[in-house]
Coordinates of C-alpha atoms and ligand atoms in Angstrom, one line a residue:
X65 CA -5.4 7.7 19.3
X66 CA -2.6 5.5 18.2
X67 CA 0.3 5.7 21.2
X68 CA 3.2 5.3 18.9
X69 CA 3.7 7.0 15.1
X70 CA 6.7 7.6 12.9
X71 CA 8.9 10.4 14.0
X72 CA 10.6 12.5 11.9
X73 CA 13.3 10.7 10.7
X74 CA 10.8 7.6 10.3
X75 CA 9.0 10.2 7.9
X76 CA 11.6 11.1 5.8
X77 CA 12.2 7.7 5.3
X78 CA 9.3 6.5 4.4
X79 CA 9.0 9.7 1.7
X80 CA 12.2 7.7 0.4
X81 CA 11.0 4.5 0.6
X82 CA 7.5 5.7 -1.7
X83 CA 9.7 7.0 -4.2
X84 CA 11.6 3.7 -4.4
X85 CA 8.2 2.0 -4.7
X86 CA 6.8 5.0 -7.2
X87 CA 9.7 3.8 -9.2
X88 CA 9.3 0.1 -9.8
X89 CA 5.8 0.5 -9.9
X90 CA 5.7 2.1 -12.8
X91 CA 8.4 0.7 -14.4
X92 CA 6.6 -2.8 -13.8
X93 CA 3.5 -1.8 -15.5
X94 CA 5.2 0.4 -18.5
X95 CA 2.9 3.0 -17.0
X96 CA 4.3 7.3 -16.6
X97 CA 5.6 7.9 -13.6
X98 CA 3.7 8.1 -10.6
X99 CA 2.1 10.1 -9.0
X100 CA 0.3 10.8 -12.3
X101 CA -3.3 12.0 -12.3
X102 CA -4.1 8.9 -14.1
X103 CA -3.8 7.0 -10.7
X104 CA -4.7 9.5 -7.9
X105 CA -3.7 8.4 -4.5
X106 CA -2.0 9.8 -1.2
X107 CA -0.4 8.5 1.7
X108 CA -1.3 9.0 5.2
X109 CA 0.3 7.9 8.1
X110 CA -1.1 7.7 11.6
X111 CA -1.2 11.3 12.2
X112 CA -3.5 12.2 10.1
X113 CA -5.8 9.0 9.8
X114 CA -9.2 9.3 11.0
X115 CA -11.1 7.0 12.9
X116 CA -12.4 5.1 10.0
X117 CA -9.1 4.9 8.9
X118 CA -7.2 3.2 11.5
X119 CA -6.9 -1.0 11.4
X120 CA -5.2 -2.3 14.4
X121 CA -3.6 -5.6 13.0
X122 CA -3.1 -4.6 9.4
X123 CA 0.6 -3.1 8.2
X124 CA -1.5 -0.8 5.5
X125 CA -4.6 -0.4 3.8
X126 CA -6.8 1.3 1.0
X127 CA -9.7 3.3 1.8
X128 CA -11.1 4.5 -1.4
X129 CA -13.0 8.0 -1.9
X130 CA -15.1 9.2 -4.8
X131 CA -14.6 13.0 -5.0
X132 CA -16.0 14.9 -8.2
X133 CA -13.6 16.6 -10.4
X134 CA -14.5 18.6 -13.3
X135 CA -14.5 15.5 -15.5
X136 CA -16.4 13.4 -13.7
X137 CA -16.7 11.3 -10.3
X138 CA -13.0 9.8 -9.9
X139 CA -11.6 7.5 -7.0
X140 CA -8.8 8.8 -4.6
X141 CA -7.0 5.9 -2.9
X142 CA -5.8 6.7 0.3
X143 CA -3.5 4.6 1.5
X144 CA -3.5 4.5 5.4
X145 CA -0.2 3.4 6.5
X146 CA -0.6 1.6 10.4
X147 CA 2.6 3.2 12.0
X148 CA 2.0 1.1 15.3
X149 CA 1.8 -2.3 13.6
X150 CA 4.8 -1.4 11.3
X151 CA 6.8 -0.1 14.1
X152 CA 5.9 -3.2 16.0
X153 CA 5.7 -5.9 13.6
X154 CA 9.8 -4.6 13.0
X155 CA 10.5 -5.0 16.9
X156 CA 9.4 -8.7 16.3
X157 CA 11.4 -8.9 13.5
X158 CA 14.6 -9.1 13.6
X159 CA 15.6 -10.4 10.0
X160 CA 14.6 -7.5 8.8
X161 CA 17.4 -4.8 9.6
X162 CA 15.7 -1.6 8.7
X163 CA 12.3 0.1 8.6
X164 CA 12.8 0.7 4.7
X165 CA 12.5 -2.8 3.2
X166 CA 9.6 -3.4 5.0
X167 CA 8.2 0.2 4.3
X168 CA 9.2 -0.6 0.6
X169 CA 7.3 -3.7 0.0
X170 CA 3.9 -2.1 1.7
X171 CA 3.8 0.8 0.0
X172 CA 4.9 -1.4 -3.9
X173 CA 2.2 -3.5 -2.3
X174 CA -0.4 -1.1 -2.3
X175 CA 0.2 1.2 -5.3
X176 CA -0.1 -2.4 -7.1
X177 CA -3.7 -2.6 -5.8
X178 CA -4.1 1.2 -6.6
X179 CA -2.9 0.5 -10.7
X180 CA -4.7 -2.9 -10.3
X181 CA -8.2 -1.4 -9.1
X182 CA -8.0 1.8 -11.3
X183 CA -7.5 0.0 -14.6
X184 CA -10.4 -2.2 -13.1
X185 CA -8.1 -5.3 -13.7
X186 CA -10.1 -6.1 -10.6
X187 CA -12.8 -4.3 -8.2
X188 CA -12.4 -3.2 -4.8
X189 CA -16.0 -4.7 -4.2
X190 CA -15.1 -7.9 -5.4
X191 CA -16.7 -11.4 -3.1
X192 CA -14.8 -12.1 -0.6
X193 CA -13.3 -15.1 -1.9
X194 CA -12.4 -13.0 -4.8
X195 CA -10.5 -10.6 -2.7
X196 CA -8.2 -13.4 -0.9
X197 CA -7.3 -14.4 -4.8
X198 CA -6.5 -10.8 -5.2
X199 CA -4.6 -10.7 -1.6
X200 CA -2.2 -13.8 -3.2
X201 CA -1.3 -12.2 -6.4
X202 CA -1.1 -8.8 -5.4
X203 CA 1.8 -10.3 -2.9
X204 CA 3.6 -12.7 -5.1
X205 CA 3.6 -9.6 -8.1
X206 CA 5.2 -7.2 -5.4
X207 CA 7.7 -9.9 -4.2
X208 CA 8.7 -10.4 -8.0
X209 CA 8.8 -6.6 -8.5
X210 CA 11.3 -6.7 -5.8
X211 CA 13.2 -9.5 -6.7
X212 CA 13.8 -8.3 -10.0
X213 CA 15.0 -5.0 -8.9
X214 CA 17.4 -6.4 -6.5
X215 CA 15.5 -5.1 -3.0
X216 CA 17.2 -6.8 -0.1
X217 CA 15.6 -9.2 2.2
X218 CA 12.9 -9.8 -0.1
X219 CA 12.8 -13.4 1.4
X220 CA 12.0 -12.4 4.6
X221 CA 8.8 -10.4 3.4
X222 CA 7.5 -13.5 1.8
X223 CA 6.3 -13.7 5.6
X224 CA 4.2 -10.7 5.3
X225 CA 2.0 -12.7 3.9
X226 CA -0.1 -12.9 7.1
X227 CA -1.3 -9.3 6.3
X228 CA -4.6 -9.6 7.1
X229 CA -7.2 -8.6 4.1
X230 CA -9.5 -5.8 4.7
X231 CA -11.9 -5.0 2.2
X232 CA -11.3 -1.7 0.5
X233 CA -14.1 0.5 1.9
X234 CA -15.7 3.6 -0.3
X235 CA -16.3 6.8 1.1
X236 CA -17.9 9.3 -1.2
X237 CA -16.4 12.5 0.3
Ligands
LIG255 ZN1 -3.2 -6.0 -0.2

């Protein structure tokens, strides 16, 4: 069990923060606002990760289950924020003056995977080598994203770029 997790205050932020990143997200790709059952994802922050879920060095990361709906088989990407690390890897950091630019680029980060993986512009069970490719641009589209929209301290992020890759893992639930 992870010793430290967002408190309440941390929480509401982070709601803020996904909004933020809902927002340029879809604006970037000219896609309807998210959530949208086109792109079906949730967050999930340490509380309520389970084992499988947990990374201990990552900020974030996707774990990807098929559920059947009515229609068909569809993917839900579940994207398993790693309060410790973020909580931690802000302690470090002292260039970056709040929890919400750094909770901002993660979660842009990963709903630019989720947009990525669901309109198959790549695949979550790509070769490795492919998936450090994906890693790079994935980062430098989110940094743009936030450039162009203004974000603060998007300079300082760059240097999140030591997010380590872990392969999306599937989970048929
Ligand atoms: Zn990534």
């Amino acid at each position: 069990v992870s010793s430290l997790a967002f408190n309440l205050d941390q929480l509401a932020l982070m709601h803020k923060c996904l909004q933020r990143s809902e927002e340029l997200v879809s604006r970037a790709f000219a896609i309807p606002a998210l959530p949208s059952l086109q792109y079906p994802y949730e967050v999930a922050t340490a509380s309520d990760l389970a084992a499988h879920e947990r990374a201990t060095k990552a900020l974030a990361h996707l774990v990807i289950y098929q559920r059947s709906r009515p229609r068909g088989l569809e993917n839900l990407y579940r994207i398993c924020l790693q309060d410790e690390v973020i909580l931690n890897r802000l302690q470090t950091g002292s260039q970056v003056d709040g929890l919400s630019a750094l909770l901002v680029y993660i979660l842009t980060h990963e709903l630019v995977h989720v947009v990525r993986f669901q309109r198959a512009e790549q695949s979550f069970s790509a070769k490795r080598g492919v998936r450090q490719q994906e890693e790079d641009l994935v980062h430098q589209l989110t940094l743009n994203l936030l450039r162009q929209a203004g974000a603060s301290h998007w300079e300082y992020l760059d240097q999140c770029y030591g997010n380590p890759v872990i392969p999306a893992q599937r989970v048929q639930r």
